[in-house]
Amino acid sequence: MSEIIEKLKKNRDIILLTEIVGWLHDIGKLDNKTWHQHNERIRTEFGIDIEDRDDIIPRNEIPENVFNFLIENTPKSFVRRSFSIDLNWFAGNSEIGGPIFYHHYYNPNIPRSPYEHIIALTDTQDSKEDRGAHEEDKPSKIMVSTPFGYEEKLETSGLREKRKDFYKKFAELLNKFQQENSPKNFRMSVHDLVKEYFSSSLAETRRPANDIVLYDHCYMVGSLAKSVVSAWIINPDFKETIEKIKESSGYFKFKLLVVGYRGYEFLTKVNRLADFIGRTEILSEIRDKVRNIVEFEIPIGNLIYEDMSIMCFLVPDLDEAKEGMEIKKEIKERIVEEFRRGSNGILLPFVGVIGDRDGKSSEYIGTLIKNAKEIVKKRLKYPYSELIDLPWANEWAEKWMCVDCKKTFRNPMDKKCPECGSKNIKKREKC
C-alpha cells in the first residue's frame, strides 16, 4: 500500500467528521419557523457561544449526549486516531458542531476556523442562497416540485416534532457508536437518518429551485466539504487554495471519478425472470462495494449521480498532486476487481477521473456530469481498449459458451454445463 493511501486512511476520521457535520449543518431548517422567515435570516441576541445558541439546539429538547457531542472540541470525541495533518490549523478551538452555528458570513455566525469556513463556503457554493429578492412565502404555500413539472404541497406543520425525534434517534446512534467504535457503521447510519428526516423539508422554496429537498442540499454540502478536506490531506499546500477562496469568497473546483459499465446489457441478456432479478441484486451489490471503496476505504469523495451505466463520484483534482496517480491506480484496480469478481468476469468497467471538456477541474457540477456521460458513452463502445489484467481470461481459453444459459464457458468434452446442468448435445444428435 502506497504512503498516500495510508495517509488518507490514517486521517479518515477527520474526513468523515467533516462530511457528517456537513450533512447536519442546516438542521435549523427542520423547523416550521424557517418558512415563516425564509427570506429573513434568523438573527439572535444570544451571543456567539455555542452553548447559548438555543434557537437551533433547544436545551430542553436535545438529548444530553447529542449536546455534549456537538460542543466537544473536534479532535477529542469522534476522532480516535493519531493524525499526520496540522489539526490545529484546521480546527483550532472549534467544536464538532461549530459549522452548524457558524456557516454564514455575518455576525454572530462568521466561521472561526478553516473547518467552519470549508462548510460555510461549500454551503454557499451549493445553495446560492436567497438574498431577499422575493416576497415571503407562507407555510401554507410551500410546494415541492417533481422532475415531471408538477408541484405538490409539502406538509411542514410537524417539522419541529420531527426534529425532536431526529435528535432522539441521533442520540441512539451515538450510544451505539461509543459501544462499537465503528466509524463506517456510524457514518452510514447518520446518512440514512438524515435522508429519512431531511427529505421532509425544502432547502429552498423559490421556484424553480423548489425541487431540492433539505436532504439533497445537505448531502451535497457534506460531499463538497469532504472532497476539500481530502484534497488538503493529499496535498498540504492546498491550504493556500482554501485561504485564497476564503478571502475572495470564491468557489472550489472538482473533478469526477467516473465508473462506466454496460448495466442494461448485463441485466437484459437473460432468459428467465429469476435471472434478471438475480443479476439486479448482483449489480446492486457491486455498486455498494464500489461506493465503499471511494467513500470510506479510500475516502476522497461521494457518489453524486448514478444510473444503470455510470457512477459519478465528486473528488478533488487528483492531477494537481504528485500522489494523485497512485490514488487513481489503486482505486481503479480495486473497482475493476469488484466488477470482475461480482459479475464473474462479464462486466468490465471503464474507470477514470474526468474534468470539464477542457480536462480541467470545474466549480459547475452539472457540466462535469454531462461531460462524463458523453465520455462514458463513447468509451463503452470499446470496452477492451485499455490494458487491464484479466485473471479469468485463462480460465476461458479453449472453452465454449453454454448455448442454453449463456452464463458460463465449458469444455466441449464436458457432458453437462456446470452452471445450468444442461447436457452437451452433439451436432449429429440435433436432427
mmCIF file with all atom_site columns, N, CA and C in Angstrom, residues 20-74:
data_model
loop_
_atom_site.group_PDB
_atom_site.id
_atom_site.type_symbol
_atom_site.label_atom_id
_atom_site.label_alt_id
_atom_site.label_comp_id
_atom_site.label_asym_id
_atom_site.label_entity_id
_atom_site.label_seq_id
_atom_site.pdbx_PDB_ins_code
_atom_site.Cartn_x
_atom_site.Cartn_y
_atom_site.Cartn_z
_atom_site.occupancy
_atom_site.B_iso_or_equiv
_atom_site.pdbx_formal_charge
_atom_site.auth_seq_id
_atom_site.auth_comp_id
_atom_site.auth_asym_id
_atom_site.auth_atom_id
_atom_site.pdbx_PDB_model_num
ATOM 1   N N  . ILE A 1 20 ? -20.006 14.374 7.898  1.00 0.00 ? 20 ILE A N  1
ATOM 2   C CA . ILE A 1 20 ? -21.208 14.205 8.718  1.00 0.00 ? 20 ILE A CA 1
ATOM 3   C C  . ILE A 1 20 ? -21.742 15.551 9.200  1.00 0.00 ? 20 ILE A C  1
ATOM 4   N N  . VAL A 1 21 ? -20.845 16.428 9.655  1.00 0.00 ? 21 VAL A N  1
ATOM 5   C CA . VAL A 1 21 ? -21.294 17.745 10.115 1.00 0.00 ? 21 VAL A CA 1
ATOM 6   C C  . VAL A 1 21 ? -21.832 18.558 8.936  1.00 0.00 ? 21 VAL A C  1
ATOM 7   N N  . GLY A 1 22 ? -21.271 18.348 7.743  1.00 0.00 ? 22 GLY A N  1
ATOM 8   C CA . GLY A 1 22 ? -21.827 18.985 6.551  1.00 0.00 ? 22 GLY A CA 1
ATOM 9   C C  . GLY A 1 22 ? -23.262 18.544 6.307  1.00 0.00 ? 22 GLY A C  1
ATOM 10  N N  . TRP A 1 23 ? -23.544 17.270 6.555  1.00 0.00 ? 23 TRP A N  1
ATOM 11  C CA . TRP A 1 23 ? -24.920 16.783 6.419  1.00 0.00 ? 23 TRP A CA 1
ATOM 12  C C  . TRP A 1 23 ? -25.854 17.435 7.435  1.00 0.00 ? 23 TRP A C  1
ATOM 13  N N  . LEU A 1 24 ? -25.303 17.760 8.611  1.00 0.00 ? 24 LEU A N  1
ATOM 14  C CA . LEU A 1 24 ? -26.127 18.287 9.703  1.00 0.00 ? 24 LEU A CA 1
ATOM 15  C C  . LEU A 1 24 ? -26.186 19.811 9.744  1.00 0.00 ? 24 LEU A C  1
ATOM 16  N N  . HIS A 1 25 ? -25.437 20.493 8.894  1.00 0.00 ? 25 HIS A N  1
ATOM 17  C CA . HIS A 1 25 ? -25.227 21.930 9.086  1.00 0.00 ? 25 HIS A CA 1
ATOM 18  C C  . HIS A 1 25 ? -26.518 22.751 9.040  1.00 0.00 ? 25 HIS A C  1
ATOM 19  N N  . ASP A 1 26 ? -27.529 22.276 8.317  1.00 0.00 ? 26 ASP A N  1
ATOM 20  C CA . ASP A 1 26 ? -28.784 23.029 8.204  1.00 0.00 ? 26 ASP A CA 1
ATOM 21  C C  . ASP A 1 26 ? -29.912 22.391 9.008  1.00 0.00 ? 26 ASP A C  1
ATOM 22  N N  . ILE A 1 27 ? -29.585 21.749 10.116 1.00 0.00 ? 27 ILE A N  1
ATOM 23  C CA . ILE A 1 27 ? -30.605 21.137 10.960 1.00 0.00 ? 27 ILE A CA 1
ATOM 24  C C  . ILE A 1 27 ? -31.637 22.173 11.402 1.00 0.00 ? 27 ILE A C  1
ATOM 25  N N  . GLY A 1 28 ? -31.219 23.445 11.471 1.00 0.00 ? 28 GLY A N  1
ATOM 26  C CA . GLY A 1 28 ? -32.131 24.516 11.866 1.00 0.00 ? 28 GLY A CA 1
ATOM 27  C C  . GLY A 1 28 ? -33.292 24.704 10.910 1.00 0.00 ? 28 GLY A C  1
ATOM 28  N N  . LYS A 1 29 ? -33.162 24.213 9.655  1.00 0.00 ? 29 LYS A N  1
ATOM 29  C CA . LYS A 1 29 ? -34.250 24.354 8.687  1.00 0.00 ? 29 LYS A CA 1
ATOM 30  C C  . LYS A 1 29 ? -35.332 23.298 8.876  1.00 0.00 ? 29 LYS A C  1
ATOM 31  N N  . LEU A 1 30 ? -35.080 22.326 9.750  1.00 0.00 ? 30 LEU A N  1
ATOM 32  C CA . LEU A 1 30 ? -36.100 21.331 10.050 1.00 0.00 ? 30 LEU A CA 1
ATOM 33  C C  . LEU A 1 30 ? -37.004 21.890 11.145 1.00 0.00 ? 30 LEU A C  1
ATOM 34  N N  . ASP A 1 31 ? -37.657 22.992 10.828 1.00 0.00 ? 31 ASP A N  1
ATOM 35  C CA . ASP A 1 31 ? -38.454 23.725 11.808 1.00 0.00 ? 31 ASP A CA 1
ATOM 36  C C  . ASP A 1 31 ? -39.475 24.579 11.069 1.00 0.00 ? 31 ASP A C  1
ATOM 37  N N  . ASN A 1 32 ? -40.665 24.666 11.622 1.00 0.00 ? 32 ASN A N  1
ATOM 38  C CA . ASN A 1 32 ? -41.729 25.437 10.971 1.00 0.00 ? 32 ASN A CA 1
ATOM 39  C C  . ASN A 1 32 ? -41.382 26.911 10.826 1.00 0.00 ? 32 ASN A C  1
ATOM 40  N N  . LYS A 1 33 ? -40.679 27.482 11.805 1.00 0.00 ? 33 LYS A N  1
ATOM 41  C CA . LYS A 1 33 ? -40.431 28.923 11.769 1.00 0.00 ? 33 LYS A CA 1
ATOM 42  C C  . LYS A 1 33 ? -39.482 29.311 10.641 1.00 0.00 ? 33 LYS A C  1
ATOM 43  N N  . THR A 1 34 ? -38.734 28.334 10.121 1.00 0.00 ? 34 THR A N  1
ATOM 44  C CA . THR A 1 34 ? -37.859 28.626 8.991  1.00 0.00 ? 34 THR A CA 1
ATOM 45  C C  . THR A 1 34 ? -38.667 29.167 7.824  1.00 0.00 ? 34 THR A C  1
ATOM 46  N N  . TRP A 1 35 ? -39.848 28.610 7.613  1.00 0.00 ? 35 TRP A N  1
ATOM 47  C CA . TRP A 1 35 ? -40.639 29.001 6.447  1.00 0.00 ? 35 TRP A CA 1
ATOM 48  C C  . TRP A 1 35 ? -41.479 30.242 6.712  1.00 0.00 ? 35 TRP A C  1
ATOM 49  N N  . HIS A 1 36 ? -41.594 30.660 7.968  1.00 0.00 ? 36 HIS A N  1
ATOM 50  C CA . HIS A 1 36 ? -42.190 31.964 8.250  1.00 0.00 ? 36 HIS A CA 1
ATOM 51  C C  . HIS A 1 36 ? -41.189 33.077 7.947  1.00 0.00 ? 36 HIS A C  1
ATOM 52  N N  . GLN A 1 37 ? -39.897 32.734 8.052  1.00 0.00 ? 37 GLN A N  1
ATOM 53  C CA . GLN A 1 37 ? -38.857 33.755 7.955  1.00 0.00 ? 37 GLN A CA 1
ATOM 54  C C  . GLN A 1 37 ? -37.825 33.393 6.896  1.00 0.00 ? 37 GLN A C  1
ATOM 55  N N  . HIS A 1 38 ? -38.238 32.653 5.858  1.00 0.00 ? 38 HIS A N  1
ATOM 56  C CA . HIS A 1 38 ? -37.227 32.104 4.963  1.00 0.00 ? 38 HIS A CA 1
ATOM 57  C C  . HIS A 1 38 ? -36.505 33.176 4.164  1.00 0.00 ? 38 HIS A C  1
ATOM 58  N N  . ASN A 1 39 ? -37.061 34.375 4.043  1.00 0.00 ? 39 ASN A N  1
ATOM 59  C CA . ASN A 1 39 ? -36.359 35.462 3.368  1.00 0.00 ? 39 ASN A CA 1
ATOM 60  C C  . ASN A 1 39 ? -35.615 36.356 4.348  1.00 0.00 ? 39 ASN A C  1
ATOM 61  N N  . GLU A 1 40 ? -35.766 36.063 5.627  1.00 0.00 ? 40 GLU A N  1
ATOM 62  C CA . GLU A 1 40 ? -35.079 36.858 6.645  1.00 0.00 ? 40 GLU A CA 1
ATOM 63  C C  . GLU A 1 40 ? -34.265 35.918 7.503  1.00 0.00 ? 40 GLU A C  1
ATOM 64  N N  . ARG A 1 41 ? -32.962 36.058 7.493  1.00 0.00 ? 41 ARG A N  1
ATOM 65  C CA . ARG A 1 41 ? -32.115 35.159 8.259  1.00 0.00 ? 41 ARG A CA 1
ATOM 66  C C  . ARG A 1 41 ? -32.433 35.293 9.741  1.00 0.00 ? 41 ARG A C  1
ATOM 67  N N  . ILE A 1 42 ? -32.447 34.143 10.411 1.00 0.00 ? 42 ILE A N  1
ATOM 68  C CA . ILE A 1 42 ? -32.780 34.143 11.830 1.00 0.00 ? 42 ILE A CA 1
ATOM 69  C C  . ILE A 1 42 ? -31.610 34.704 12.613 1.00 0.00 ? 42 ILE A C  1
ATOM 70  N N  . ARG A 1 43 ? -31.776 35.935 13.098 1.00 0.00 ? 43 ARG A N  1
ATOM 71  C CA . ARG A 1 43 ? -30.735 36.571 13.890 1.00 0.00 ? 43 ARG A CA 1
ATOM 72  C C  . ARG A 1 43 ? -31.143 36.511 15.359 1.00 0.00 ? 43 ARG A C  1
ATOM 73  N N  . THR A 1 44 ? -30.185 36.277 16.203 1.00 0.00 ? 44 THR A N  1
ATOM 74  C CA . THR A 1 44 ? -30.487 36.186 17.625 1.00 0.00 ? 44 THR A CA 1
ATOM 75  C C  . THR A 1 44 ? -29.574 37.109 18.401 1.00 0.00 ? 44 THR A C  1
ATOM 76  N N  . GLU A 1 45 ? -29.903 37.316 19.655 1.00 0.00 ? 45 GLU A N  1
ATOM 77  C CA . GLU A 1 45 ? -29.109 38.163 20.536 1.00 0.00 ? 45 GLU A CA 1
ATOM 78  C C  . GLU A 1 45 ? -28.396 37.321 21.586 1.00 0.00 ? 45 GLU A C  1
ATOM 79  N N  . PHE A 1 46 ? -28.220 36.031 21.291 1.00 0.00 ? 46 PHE A N  1
ATOM 80  C CA . PHE A 1 46 ? -27.688 35.134 22.312 1.00 0.00 ? 46 PHE A CA 1
ATOM 81  C C  . PHE A 1 46 ? -26.178 35.225 22.461 1.00 0.00 ? 46 PHE A C  1
ATOM 82  N N  . GLY A 1 47 ? -25.494 35.940 21.598 1.00 0.00 ? 47 GLY A N  1
ATOM 83  C CA . GLY A 1 47 ? -24.037 35.943 21.661 1.00 0.00 ? 47 GLY A CA 1
ATOM 84  C C  . GLY A 1 47 ? -23.482 34.839 20.782 1.00 0.00 ? 47 GLY A C  1
ATOM 85  N N  . ILE A 1 48 ? -22.178 34.622 20.840 1.00 0.00 ? 48 ILE A N  1
ATOM 86  C CA . ILE A 1 48 ? -21.549 33.703 19.906 1.00 0.00 ? 48 ILE A CA 1
ATOM 87  C C  . ILE A 1 48 ? -21.199 32.363 20.521 1.00 0.00 ? 48 ILE A C  1
ATOM 88  N N  . ASP A 1 49 ? -21.356 32.170 21.819 1.00 0.00 ? 49 ASP A N  1
ATOM 89  C CA . ASP A 1 49 ? -21.013 30.890 22.421 1.00 0.00 ? 49 ASP A CA 1
ATOM 90  C C  . ASP A 1 49 ? -21.986 29.820 21.960 1.00 0.00 ? 49 ASP A C  1
ATOM 91  N N  . ILE A 1 50 ? -21.447 28.685 21.589 1.00 0.00 ? 50 ILE A N  1
ATOM 92  C CA . ILE A 1 50 ? -22.278 27.620 21.044 1.00 0.00 ? 50 ILE A CA 1
ATOM 93  C C  . ILE A 1 50 ? -23.296 27.116 22.061 1.00 0.00 ? 50 ILE A C  1
ATOM 94  N N  . GLU A 1 51 ? -22.917 27.161 23.360 1.00 0.00 ? 51 GLU A N  1
ATOM 95  C CA . GLU A 1 51 ? -23.828 26.680 24.390 1.00 0.00 ? 51 GLU A CA 1
ATOM 96  C C  . GLU A 1 51 ? -25.083 27.544 24.484 1.00 0.00 ? 51 GLU A C  1
ATOM 97  N N  . ASP A 1 52 ? -25.007 28.787 23.998 1.00 0.00 ? 52 ASP A N  1
ATOM 98  C CA . ASP A 1 52 ? -26.123 29.717 24.125 1.00 0.00 ? 52 ASP A CA 1
ATOM 99  C C  . ASP A 1 52 ? -27.047 29.730 22.910 1.00 0.00 ? 52 ASP A C  1
ATOM 100 N N  . ARG A 1 53 ? -26.711 28.941 21.867 1.00 0.00 ? 53 ARG A N  1
ATOM 101 C CA . ARG A 1 53 ? -27.495 29.018 20.637 1.00 0.00 ? 53 ARG A CA 1
ATOM 102 C C  . ARG A 1 53 ? -28.766 28.182 20.751 1.00 0.00 ? 53 ARG A C  1
ATOM 103 N N  . ASP A 1 54 ? -29.649 28.591 21.630 1.00 0.00 ? 54 ASP A N  1
ATOM 104 C CA . ASP A 1 54 ? -30.879 27.864 21.907 1.00 0.00 ? 54 ASP A CA 1
ATOM 105 C C  . ASP A 1 54 ? -31.872 27.950 20.756 1.00 0.00 ? 54 ASP A C  1
ATOM 106 N N  . ASP A 1 55 ? -31.602 28.844 19.790 1.00 0.00 ? 55 ASP A N  1
ATOM 107 C CA . ASP A 1 55 ? -32.522 28.973 18.662 1.00 0.00 ? 55 ASP A CA 1
ATOM 108 C C  . ASP A 1 55 ? -32.446 27.772 17.734 1.00 0.00 ? 55 ASP A C  1
ATOM 109 N N  . ILE A 1 56 ? -31.287 27.118 17.680 1.00 0.00 ? 56 ILE A N  1
ATOM 110 C CA . ILE A 1 56 ? -31.104 25.981 16.788 1.00 0.00 ? 56 ILE A CA 1
ATOM 111 C C  . ILE A 1 56 ? -31.108 24.665 17.560 1.00 0.00 ? 56 ILE A C  1
ATOM 112 N N  . ILE A 1 57 ? -30.491 24.638 18.708 1.00 0.00 ? 57 ILE A N  1
ATOM 113 C CA . ILE A 1 57 ? -30.475 23.434 19.531 1.00 0.00 ? 57 ILE A CA 1
ATOM 114 C C  . ILE A 1 57 ? -31.083 23.766 20.890 1.00 0.00 ? 57 ILE A C  1
ATOM 115 N N  . PRO A 1 58 ? -32.400 23.687 21.019 1.00 0.00 ? 58 PRO A N  1
ATOM 116 C CA . PRO A 1 58 ? -33.044 23.996 22.297 1.00 0.00 ? 58 PRO A CA 1
ATOM 117 C C  . PRO A 1 58 ? -32.602 23.013 23.376 1.00 0.00 ? 58 PRO A C  1
ATOM 118 N N  . ARG A 1 59 ? -32.118 23.516 24.477 1.00 0.00 ? 59 ARG A N  1
ATOM 119 C CA . ARG A 1 59 ? -31.591 22.653 25.534 1.00 0.00 ? 59 ARG A CA 1
ATOM 120 C C  . ARG A 1 59 ? -32.665 21.779 26.156 1.00 0.00 ? 59 ARG A C  1
ATOM 121 N N  . ASN A 1 60 ? -33.920 22.185 26.062 1.00 0.00 ? 60 ASN A N  1
ATOM 122 C CA . ASN A 1 60 ? -34.972 21.366 26.648 1.00 0.00 ? 60 ASN A CA 1
ATOM 123 C C  . ASN A 1 60 ? -35.458 20.276 25.699 1.00 0.00 ? 60 ASN A C  1
ATOM 124 N N  . GLU A 1 61 ? -34.910 20.218 24.482 1.00 0.00 ? 61 GLU A N  1
ATOM 125 C CA . GLU A 1 61 ? -35.338 19.225 23.504 1.00 0.00 ? 61 GLU A CA 1
ATOM 126 C C  . GLU A 1 61 ? -34.254 18.209 23.163 1.00 0.00 ? 61 GLU A C  1
ATOM 127 N N  . ILE A 1 62 ? -33.017 18.605 23.247 1.00 0.00 ? 62 ILE A N  1
ATOM 128 C CA . ILE A 1 62 ? -31.933 17.774 22.740 1.00 0.00 ? 62 ILE A CA 1
ATOM 129 C C  . ILE A 1 62 ? -31.390 16.847 23.828 1.00 0.00 ? 62 ILE A C  1
ATOM 130 N N  . PRO A 1 63 ? -31.152 15.570 23.510 1.00 0.00 ? 63 PRO A N  1
ATOM 131 C CA . PRO A 1 63 ? -30.560 14.645 24.483 1.00 0.00 ? 63 PRO A CA 1
ATOM 132 C C  . PRO A 1 63 ? -29.174 15.112 24.919 1.00 0.00 ? 63 PRO A C  1
ATOM 133 N N  . GLU A 1 64 ? -28.808 14.771 26.133 1.00 0.00 ? 64 GLU A N  1
ATOM 134 C CA . GLU A 1 64 ? -27.563 15.254 26.715 1.00 0.00 ? 64 GLU A CA 1
ATOM 135 C C  . GLU A 1 64 ? -26.346 14.812 25.918 1.00 0.00 ? 64 GLU A C  1
ATOM 136 N N  . ASN A 1 65 ? -26.328 13.541 25.473 1.00 0.00 ? 65 ASN A N  1
ATOM 137 C CA . ASN A 1 65 ? -25.134 13.062 24.770 1.00 0.00 ? 65 ASN A CA 1
ATOM 138 C C  . ASN A 1 65 ? -24.979 13.719 23.400 1.00 0.00 ? 65 ASN A C  1
ATOM 139 N N  . VAL A 1 66 ? -26.096 14.096 22.759 1.00 0.00 ? 66 VAL A N  1
ATOM 140 C CA . VAL A 1 66 ? -26.009 14.805 21.478 1.00 0.00 ? 66 VAL A CA 1
ATOM 141 C C  . VAL A 1 66 ? -25.434 16.198 21.695 1.00 0.00 ? 66 VAL A C  1
ATOM 142 N N  . PHE A 1 67 ? -25.912 16.883 22.713 1.00 0.00 ? 67 PHE A N  1
ATOM 143 C CA . PHE A 1 67 ? -25.410 18.223 23.014 1.00 0.00 ? 67 PHE A CA 1
ATOM 144 C C  . PHE A 1 67 ? -23.922 18.179 23.356 1.00 0.00 ? 67 PHE A C  1
ATOM 145 N N  . ASN A 1 68 ? -23.526 17.215 24.188 1.00 0.00 ? 68 ASN A N  1
ATOM 146 C CA . ASN A 1 68 ? -22.114 17.093 24.571 1.00 0.00 ? 68 ASN A CA 1
ATOM 147 C C  . ASN A 1 68 ? -21.238 16.762 23.370 1.00 0.00 ? 68 ASN A C  1
ATOM 148 N N  . PHE A 1 69 ? -21.769 15.953 22.444 1.00 0.00 ? 69 PHE A N  1
ATOM 149 C CA . PHE A 1 69 ? -21.033 15.610 21.228 1.00 0.00 ? 69 PHE A CA 1
ATOM 150 C C  . PHE A 1 69 ? -20.779 16.854 20.387 1.00 0.00 ? 69 PHE A C  1
ATOM 151 N N  . LEU A 1 70 ? -21.794 17.700 20.243 1.00 0.00 ? 70 LEU A N  1
ATOM 152 C CA . LEU A 1 70 ? -21.677 18.872 19.385 1.00 0.00 ? 70 LEU A CA 1
ATOM 153 C C  . LEU A 1 70 ? -20.782 19.954 19.974 1.00 0.00 ? 70 LEU A C  1
ATOM 154 N N  . ILE A 1 71 ? -20.701 20.046 21.302 1.00 0.00 ? 71 ILE A N  1
ATOM 155 C CA . ILE A 1 71 ? -19.868 21.093 21.901 1.00 0.00 ? 71 ILE A CA 1
ATOM 156 C C  . ILE A 1 71 ? -18.472 20.584 22.229 1.00 0.00 ? 71 ILE A C  1
ATOM 157 N N  . GLU A 1 72 ? -18.193 19.306 21.910 1.00 0.00 ? 72 GLU A N  1
ATOM 158 C CA . GLU A 1 72 ? -16.872 18.744 22.184 1.00 0.00 ? 72 GLU A CA 1
ATOM 159 C C  . GLU A 1 72 ? -15.853 19.335 21.228 1.00 0.00 ? 72 GLU A C  1
ATOM 160 N N  . ASN A 1 73 ? -14.652 19.574 21.727 1.00 0.00 ? 73 ASN A N  1
ATOM 161 C CA . ASN A 1 73 ? -13.572 20.039 20.861 1.00 0.00 ? 73 ASN A CA 1
ATOM 162 C C  . ASN A 1 73 ? -13.298 18.979 19.806 1.00 0.00 ? 73 ASN A C  1
ATOM 163 N N  . THR A 1 74 ? -13.117 19.382 18.569 1.00 0.00 ? 74 THR A N  1
ATOM 164 C CA . THR A 1 74 ? -13.116 18.476 17.425 1.00 0.00 ? 74 THR A CA 1
ATOM 165 C C  . THR A 1 74 ? -12.267 17.211 17.579 1.00 0.00 ? 74 THR A C  1
#
